[in-house]
Short mmCIF file of C-alpha atoms in Angstrom, two decimals:
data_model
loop_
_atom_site.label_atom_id
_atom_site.label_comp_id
_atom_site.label_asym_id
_atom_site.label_seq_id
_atom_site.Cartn_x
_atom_site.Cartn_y
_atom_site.Cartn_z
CA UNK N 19 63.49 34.85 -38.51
CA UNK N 20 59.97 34.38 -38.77
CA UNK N 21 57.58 35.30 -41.54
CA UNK N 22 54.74 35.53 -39.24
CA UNK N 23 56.16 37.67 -37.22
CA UNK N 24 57.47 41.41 -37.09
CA UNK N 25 56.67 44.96 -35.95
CA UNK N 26 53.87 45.40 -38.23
CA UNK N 27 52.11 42.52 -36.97
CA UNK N 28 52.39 43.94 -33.50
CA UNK N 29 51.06 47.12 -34.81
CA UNK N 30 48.34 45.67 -36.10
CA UNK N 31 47.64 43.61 -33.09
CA UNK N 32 47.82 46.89 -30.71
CA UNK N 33 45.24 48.35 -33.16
CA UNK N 34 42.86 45.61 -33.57
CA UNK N 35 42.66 45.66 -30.10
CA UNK N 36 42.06 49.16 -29.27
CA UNK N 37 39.47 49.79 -31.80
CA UNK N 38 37.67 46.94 -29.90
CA UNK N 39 38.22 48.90 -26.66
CA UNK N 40 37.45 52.36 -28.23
CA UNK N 41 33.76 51.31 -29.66
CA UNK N 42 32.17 50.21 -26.48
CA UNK N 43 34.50 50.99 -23.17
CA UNK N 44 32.51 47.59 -21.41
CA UNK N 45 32.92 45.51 -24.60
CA UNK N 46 34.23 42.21 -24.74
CA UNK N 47 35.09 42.07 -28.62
CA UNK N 48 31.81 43.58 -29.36
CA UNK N 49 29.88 41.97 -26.93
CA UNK N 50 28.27 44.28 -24.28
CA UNK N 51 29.19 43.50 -20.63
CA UNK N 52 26.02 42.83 -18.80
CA UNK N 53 25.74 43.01 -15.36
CA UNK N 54 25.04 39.43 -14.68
CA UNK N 55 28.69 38.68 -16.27
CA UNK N 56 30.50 41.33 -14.14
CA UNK N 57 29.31 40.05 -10.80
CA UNK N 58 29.44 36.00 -11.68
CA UNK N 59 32.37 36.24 -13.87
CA UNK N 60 34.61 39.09 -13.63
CA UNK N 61 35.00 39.65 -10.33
CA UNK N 62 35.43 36.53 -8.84
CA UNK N 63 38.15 35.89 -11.32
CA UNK N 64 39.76 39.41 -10.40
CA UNK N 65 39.34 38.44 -6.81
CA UNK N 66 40.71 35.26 -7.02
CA UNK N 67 43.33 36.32 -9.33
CA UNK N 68 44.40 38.95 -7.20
CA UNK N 69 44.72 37.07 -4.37
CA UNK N 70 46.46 33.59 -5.02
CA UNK N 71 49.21 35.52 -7.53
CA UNK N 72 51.33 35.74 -4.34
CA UNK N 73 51.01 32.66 -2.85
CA UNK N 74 51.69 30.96 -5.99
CA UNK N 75 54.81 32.81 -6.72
CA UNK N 76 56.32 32.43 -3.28
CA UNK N 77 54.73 28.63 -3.10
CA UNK N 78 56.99 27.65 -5.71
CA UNK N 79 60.08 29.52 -5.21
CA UNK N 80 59.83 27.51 -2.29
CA UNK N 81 59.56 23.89 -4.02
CA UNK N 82 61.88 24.48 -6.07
CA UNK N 83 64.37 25.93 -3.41
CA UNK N 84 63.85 22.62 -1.76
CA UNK N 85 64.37 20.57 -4.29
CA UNK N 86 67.84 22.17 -5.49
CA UNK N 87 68.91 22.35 -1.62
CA UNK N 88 68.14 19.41 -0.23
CA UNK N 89 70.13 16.09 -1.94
CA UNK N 90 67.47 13.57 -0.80
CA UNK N 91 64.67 15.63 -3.00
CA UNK N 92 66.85 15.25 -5.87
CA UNK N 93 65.25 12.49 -7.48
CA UNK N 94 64.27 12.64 -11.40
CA UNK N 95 60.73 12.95 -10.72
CA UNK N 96 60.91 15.61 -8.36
CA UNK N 97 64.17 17.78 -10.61
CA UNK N 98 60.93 17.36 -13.43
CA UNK N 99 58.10 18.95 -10.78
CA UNK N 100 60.19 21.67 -10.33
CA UNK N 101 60.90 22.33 -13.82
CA UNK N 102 56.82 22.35 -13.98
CA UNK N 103 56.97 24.95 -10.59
CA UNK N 104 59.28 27.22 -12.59
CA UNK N 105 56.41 27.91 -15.18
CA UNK N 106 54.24 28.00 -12.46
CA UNK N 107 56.14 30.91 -10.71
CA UNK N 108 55.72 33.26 -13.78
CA UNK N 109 52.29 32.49 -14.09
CA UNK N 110 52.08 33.51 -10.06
CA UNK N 111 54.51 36.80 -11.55
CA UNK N 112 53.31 38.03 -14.58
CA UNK N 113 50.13 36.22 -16.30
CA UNK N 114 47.52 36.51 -12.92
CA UNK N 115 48.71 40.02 -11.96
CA UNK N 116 48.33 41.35 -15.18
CA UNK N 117 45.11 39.40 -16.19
CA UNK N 118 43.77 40.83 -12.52
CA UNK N 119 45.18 44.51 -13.19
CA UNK N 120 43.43 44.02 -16.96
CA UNK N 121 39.97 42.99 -15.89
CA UNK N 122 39.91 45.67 -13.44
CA UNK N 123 41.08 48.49 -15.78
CA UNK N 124 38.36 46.65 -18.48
CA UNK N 125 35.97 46.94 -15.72
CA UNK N 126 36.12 50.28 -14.36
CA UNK N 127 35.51 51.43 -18.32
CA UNK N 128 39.89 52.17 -19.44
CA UNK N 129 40.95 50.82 -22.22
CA UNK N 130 44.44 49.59 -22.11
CA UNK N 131 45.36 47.39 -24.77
CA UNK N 132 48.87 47.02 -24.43
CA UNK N 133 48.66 45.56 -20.93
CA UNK N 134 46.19 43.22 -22.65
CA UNK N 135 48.48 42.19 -25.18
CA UNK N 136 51.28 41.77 -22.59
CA UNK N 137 49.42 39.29 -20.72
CA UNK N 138 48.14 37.45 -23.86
CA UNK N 139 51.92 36.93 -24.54
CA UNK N 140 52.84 35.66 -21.24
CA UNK N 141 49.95 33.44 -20.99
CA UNK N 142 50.04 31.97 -24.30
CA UNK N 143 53.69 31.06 -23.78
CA UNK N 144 53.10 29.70 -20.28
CA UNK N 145 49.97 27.40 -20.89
CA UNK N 146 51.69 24.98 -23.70
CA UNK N 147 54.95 25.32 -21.84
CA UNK N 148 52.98 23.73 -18.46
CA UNK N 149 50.92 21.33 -20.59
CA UNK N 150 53.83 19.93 -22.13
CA UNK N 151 56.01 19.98 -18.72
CA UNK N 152 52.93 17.81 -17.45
CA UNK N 153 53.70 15.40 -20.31
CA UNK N 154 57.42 14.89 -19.44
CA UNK N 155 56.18 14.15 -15.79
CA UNK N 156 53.73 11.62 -16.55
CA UNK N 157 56.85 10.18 -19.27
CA UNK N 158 59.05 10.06 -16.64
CA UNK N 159 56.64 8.11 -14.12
CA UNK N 160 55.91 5.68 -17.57
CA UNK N 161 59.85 4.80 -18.24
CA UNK N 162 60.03 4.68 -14.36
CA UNK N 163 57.30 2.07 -14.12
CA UNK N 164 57.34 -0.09 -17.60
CA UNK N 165 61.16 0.17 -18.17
CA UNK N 166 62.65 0.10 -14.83
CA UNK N 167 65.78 -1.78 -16.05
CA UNK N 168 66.74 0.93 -18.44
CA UNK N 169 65.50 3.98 -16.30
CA UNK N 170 68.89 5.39 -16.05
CA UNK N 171 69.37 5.45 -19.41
CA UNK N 172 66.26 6.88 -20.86
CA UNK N 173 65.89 9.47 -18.28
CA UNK N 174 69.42 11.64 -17.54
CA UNK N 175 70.22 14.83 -16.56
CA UNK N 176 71.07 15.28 -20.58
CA UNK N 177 68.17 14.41 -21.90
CA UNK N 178 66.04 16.71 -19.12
CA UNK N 179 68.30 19.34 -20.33
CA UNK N 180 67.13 18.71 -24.03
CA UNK N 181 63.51 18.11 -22.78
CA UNK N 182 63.01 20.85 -20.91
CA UNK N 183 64.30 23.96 -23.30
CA UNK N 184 62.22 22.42 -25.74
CA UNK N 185 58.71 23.01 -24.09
CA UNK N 186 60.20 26.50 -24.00
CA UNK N 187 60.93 27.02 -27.52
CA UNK N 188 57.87 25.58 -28.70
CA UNK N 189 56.19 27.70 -25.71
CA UNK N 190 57.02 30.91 -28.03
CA UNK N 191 56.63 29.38 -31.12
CA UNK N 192 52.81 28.55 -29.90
CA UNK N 193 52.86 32.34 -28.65
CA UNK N 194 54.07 33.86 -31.87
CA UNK N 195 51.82 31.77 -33.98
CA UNK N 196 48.49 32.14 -31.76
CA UNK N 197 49.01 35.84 -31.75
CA UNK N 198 50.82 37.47 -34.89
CA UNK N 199 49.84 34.46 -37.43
CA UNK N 200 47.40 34.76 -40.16
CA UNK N 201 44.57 33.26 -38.18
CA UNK N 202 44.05 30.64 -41.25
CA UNK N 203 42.63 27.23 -40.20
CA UNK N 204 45.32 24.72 -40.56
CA UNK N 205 48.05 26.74 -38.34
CA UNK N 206 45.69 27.24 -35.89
CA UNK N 207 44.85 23.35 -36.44
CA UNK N 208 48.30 22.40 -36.46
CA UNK N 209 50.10 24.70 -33.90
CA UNK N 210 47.20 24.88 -31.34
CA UNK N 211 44.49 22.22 -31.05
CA UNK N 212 46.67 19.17 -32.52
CA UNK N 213 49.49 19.55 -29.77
CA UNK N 214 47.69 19.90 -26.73
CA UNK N 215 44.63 17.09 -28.27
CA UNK N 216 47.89 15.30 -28.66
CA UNK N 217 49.02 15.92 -25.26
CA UNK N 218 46.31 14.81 -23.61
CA UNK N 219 45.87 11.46 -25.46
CA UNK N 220 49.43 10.75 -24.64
CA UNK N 221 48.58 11.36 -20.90
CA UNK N 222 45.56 9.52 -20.91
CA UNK N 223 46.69 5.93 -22.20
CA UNK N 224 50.20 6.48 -20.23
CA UNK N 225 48.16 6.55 -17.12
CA UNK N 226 46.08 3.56 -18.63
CA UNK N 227 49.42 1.47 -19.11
CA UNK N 228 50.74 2.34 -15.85
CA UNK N 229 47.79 1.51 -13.90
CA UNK N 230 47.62 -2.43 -15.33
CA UNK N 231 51.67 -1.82 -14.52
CA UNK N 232 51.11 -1.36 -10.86
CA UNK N 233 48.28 -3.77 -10.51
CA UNK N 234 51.05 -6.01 -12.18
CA UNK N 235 53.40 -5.25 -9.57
CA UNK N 236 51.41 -5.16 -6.65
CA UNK N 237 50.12 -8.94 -7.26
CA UNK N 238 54.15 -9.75 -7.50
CA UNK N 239 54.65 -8.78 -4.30
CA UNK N 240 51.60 -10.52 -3.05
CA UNK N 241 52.73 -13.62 -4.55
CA UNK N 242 55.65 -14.35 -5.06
CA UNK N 243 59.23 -13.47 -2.45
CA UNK N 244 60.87 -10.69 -4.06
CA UNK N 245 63.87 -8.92 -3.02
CA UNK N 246 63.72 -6.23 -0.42
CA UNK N 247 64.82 -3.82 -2.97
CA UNK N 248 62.78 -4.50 -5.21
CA UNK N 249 59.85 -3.99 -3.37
CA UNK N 250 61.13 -0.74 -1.55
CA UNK N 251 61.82 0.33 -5.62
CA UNK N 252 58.40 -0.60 -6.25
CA UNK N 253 56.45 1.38 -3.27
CA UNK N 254 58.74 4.49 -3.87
CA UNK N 255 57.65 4.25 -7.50
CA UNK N 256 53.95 3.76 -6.73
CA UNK N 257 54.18 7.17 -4.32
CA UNK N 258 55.89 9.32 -6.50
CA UNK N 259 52.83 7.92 -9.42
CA UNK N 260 50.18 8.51 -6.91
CA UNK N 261 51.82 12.24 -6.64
CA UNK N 262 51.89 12.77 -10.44
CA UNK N 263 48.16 11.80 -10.38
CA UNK N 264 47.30 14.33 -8.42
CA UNK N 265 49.44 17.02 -10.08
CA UNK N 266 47.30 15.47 -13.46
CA UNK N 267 43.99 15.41 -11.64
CA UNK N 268 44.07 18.98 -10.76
CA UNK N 269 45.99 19.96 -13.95
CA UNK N 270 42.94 18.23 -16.47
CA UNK N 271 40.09 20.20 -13.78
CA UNK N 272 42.15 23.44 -14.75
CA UNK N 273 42.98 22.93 -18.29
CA UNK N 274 40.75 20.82 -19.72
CA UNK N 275 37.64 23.28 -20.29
CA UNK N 276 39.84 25.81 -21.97
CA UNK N 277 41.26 23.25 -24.50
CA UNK N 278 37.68 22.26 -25.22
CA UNK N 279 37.15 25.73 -25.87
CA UNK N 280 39.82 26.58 -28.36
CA UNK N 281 39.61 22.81 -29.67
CA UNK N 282 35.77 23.96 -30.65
CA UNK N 283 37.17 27.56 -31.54
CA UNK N 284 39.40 25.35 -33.85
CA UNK N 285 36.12 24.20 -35.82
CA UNK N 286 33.97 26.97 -35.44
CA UNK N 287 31.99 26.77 -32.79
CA UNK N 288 31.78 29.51 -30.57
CA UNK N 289 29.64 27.73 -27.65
CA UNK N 290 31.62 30.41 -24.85
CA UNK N 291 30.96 34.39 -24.23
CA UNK N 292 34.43 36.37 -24.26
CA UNK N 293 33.25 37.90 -20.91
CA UNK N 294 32.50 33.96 -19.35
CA UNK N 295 35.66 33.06 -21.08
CA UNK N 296 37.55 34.67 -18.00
CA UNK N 297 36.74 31.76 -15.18
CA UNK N 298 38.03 29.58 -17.71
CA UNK N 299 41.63 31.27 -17.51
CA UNK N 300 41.34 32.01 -13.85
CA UNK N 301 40.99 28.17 -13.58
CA UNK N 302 43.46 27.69 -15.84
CA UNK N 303 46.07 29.97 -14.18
CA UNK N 304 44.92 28.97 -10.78
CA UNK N 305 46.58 25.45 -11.42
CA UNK N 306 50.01 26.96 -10.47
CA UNK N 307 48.78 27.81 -7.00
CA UNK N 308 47.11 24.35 -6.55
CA UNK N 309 50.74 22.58 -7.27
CA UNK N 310 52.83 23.44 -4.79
CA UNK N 311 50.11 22.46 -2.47
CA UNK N 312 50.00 18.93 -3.53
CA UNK N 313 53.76 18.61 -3.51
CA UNK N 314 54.09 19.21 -0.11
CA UNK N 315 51.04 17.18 0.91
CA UNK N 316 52.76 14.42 -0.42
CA UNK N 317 55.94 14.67 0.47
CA UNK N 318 57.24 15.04 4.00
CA UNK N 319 60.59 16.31 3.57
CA UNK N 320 59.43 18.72 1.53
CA UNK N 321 56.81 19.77 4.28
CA UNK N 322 59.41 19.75 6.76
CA UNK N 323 61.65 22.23 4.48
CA UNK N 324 58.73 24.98 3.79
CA UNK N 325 57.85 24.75 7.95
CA UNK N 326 61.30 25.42 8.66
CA UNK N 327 61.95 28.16 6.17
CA UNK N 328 58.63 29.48 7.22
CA UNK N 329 59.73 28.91 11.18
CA UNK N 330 62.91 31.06 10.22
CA UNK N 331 61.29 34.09 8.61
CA UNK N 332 58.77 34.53 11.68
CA UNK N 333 61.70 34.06 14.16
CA UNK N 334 64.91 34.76 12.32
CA UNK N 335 66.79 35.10 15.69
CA UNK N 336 65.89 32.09 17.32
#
C-alpha cells in the first residue's frame, strides 16, 4: 500500500542496525560510550524509565476509567484528555519498558536490535499521535472560549470521532516514513519537522488569542451585570483553560528539546550525542506520567474517584 514500505525495508533496517551493534558492543552509532555518558545519561534515564512505566500505565487507566464512569466528568474537554491518556498508557506499556530493557541490554555490552527497532516503532507512532492530541485539546479550549455560541456545533461527539482516528493514522504514517523511508530531505522536511513546527505555532498563538479572550471576559464580569449563567459558563471555562495550560506547560518542558533536535537534524546540524540523546526521550516519554498527575490536581471529582478506587483495592471488604 505503501512504496516506502515492505519487508525488505525492514530487513534492511534490522541490518543497519546490527552492524552498528556488532562493530563496537558500547557504540552509540559509532560513537564510543564513555563513562561520563553512562553514569549522567544512561542510567538515570534507565532508572527513571524503569520506574515511572508503572505508574503511568495504571495512572491513566485510571483517568480514563473515571472519565467514562462517572457522567459529571463527561464534558468535551475532559472525553479529549482522555483520548490524550490513552496514548499516554502505551507509552507507560510499551515505549518506557522497552526503551529501559534496551538501554540496559546496550549497557551491559548485548546487542539486540530488534527490541531496538520495536521500541523505535512504538515511540515514533506515539510522540506525533500525543503532540497532535495536545493540539485538539488546546482547539477545543479555543472554540470553547472565542466561539461559545456555536460550541456545540463545532465540537461533537462526530467530529471527536473523526479527530481522534486521525492523529492515529497519521501517527503510523509519521512511523512508517521516519523509519523505512528513503531518508531524503524533503520527506523528512515534510512528514517530520513541518507538522510538529506546525503544531506548535498553532498552540502558541491559540493560547495568545485565548488569553486577550479571558482578559476580555473577566473585565465583563467586572463591569457590567451579566447573567448568572453566563458567568458560571465563563469560570468553568477559565478552569478547564487553566488545566489545559498545565497539561501544555509540562507537555512543551517534555517535548520541546527533542523537536529542536530533529528540527536541527532536519537541516543538518547535529549539535546532540546519540548517547545524551537518551534524557531527551526519557523527558519526552516521562510526559505521560506527569499527566495524570495534573488531571487530578485539578479536578476534584476526579481526585475523589482515584482515592476511592485506591480506598477499595487496599480494603476490598470494607
Amino acid at each position: 500500500m505503501f512504496p516506502f514500505f515492505s519487508t525488505t525495508m525492514v530487513n534492511s533496517r534490522l541490518t543497519n542496525i546490527t552492524s552498528l551493534n556488532a562493530s563496537n558492543p558500547l557504540t552509540f552509532k559509532g560513537e564510543r560510550q564513555d563513562v561520563h555518558a553512562t553514569i549522567f545519561w544512561i542510567i538515570p534515564s534507565i532508572i527513571i524509565n524503569g520506574i515511572t512505566c508503572p505508574f503511568t500505565f495504571i495512572l491513566n487507566v485510571l483517568v480514563i476509567a473515571a472519565v467514562k464512569r462517572r457522567p459529571r466528568l463527561q464534558t468535551n474537554a475532559n472525553i479529549m484528555l482522555a483520548c490524550l491518556a490513552v496514548t499516554d498508557v502505551l507509552t507507560g506499556l510499551t515505549a518506557q519498558p522497552l526503551y529501559a530493557s534496551w538501554m540496559t541490554l546496550k549497557t551491559l555490552g548485548i546487542s539486540n536490535s530488534a527490541l531496538y527497532l520495536v521500541y523505535e516503532l512504538f515511540f515514533t507512532t506515539l510522540a506525533p499521535c500525543s503532540f497532535l492530541h495536545l493540539a485538539l485539546v488546546v482547539l477545543e479550549r479555543l472554540v470553547a472560549i472565542k466561539f461559545p455560541f456555536r460550541y456545540h456545533y463545532i465540537v461533537t461527539m462526530r467530529n471527536i470521532k473523526l479527530a481522534v482516528p486521525f492523529c492515529w493514522v497519521y501517527g503510523i504514517l509519521y512511523c512508517m516514513v521516519l523509519q523505512f523511508g528513503d531518508n531524503k530531505f524533503m520527506m523528512y522536511y515534510i512528514w517530520v519537522a513541518l507538522p510538529f513546527v506546525s503544531c506548535f505555532v498553532f498552540i502558541i498563538v491559540s493560547y495568545l488569542v485565548l488569553y486577550f479572550e479571558t482578559r476580555r471576559h473577566q473585565r465583563r464580569i467586572k463591569t457590567q451585570q451579566l447573567p448568572r449563567e453566563d458567568v458560571e459558563r465563563y469560570v468553568t471555562d477559565n478552569r478547564a483553560l487553566k488545566t489545559t495550560v498545565y497539561v501544555v506547560g509540562s507537555v512543551s518542558l517534555c517535548l520541546v528539546p527533542m523537536c529542536l533536535y530533529y528540527l536541527l537534524r532536519a537541516f543538518g546540524f547535529h549539535l546532540v550525542k546519540e548517547s545524551n540523546r537518551a534524557m531527551l526521550r526519557t523527558f519526552l516519554m516521562l510526559n505521560s506520567f506527569l499527566n495524570p498527575l495534573i488531571y487530578c490536581w485539578r479536578q476534584k471529582e476526579m481526585r475523589q474517584y482515584l482515592f476511592k478506587f485506591s480506598t477499595q483495592a487496599v480494603h476490598p471488604l470494607d
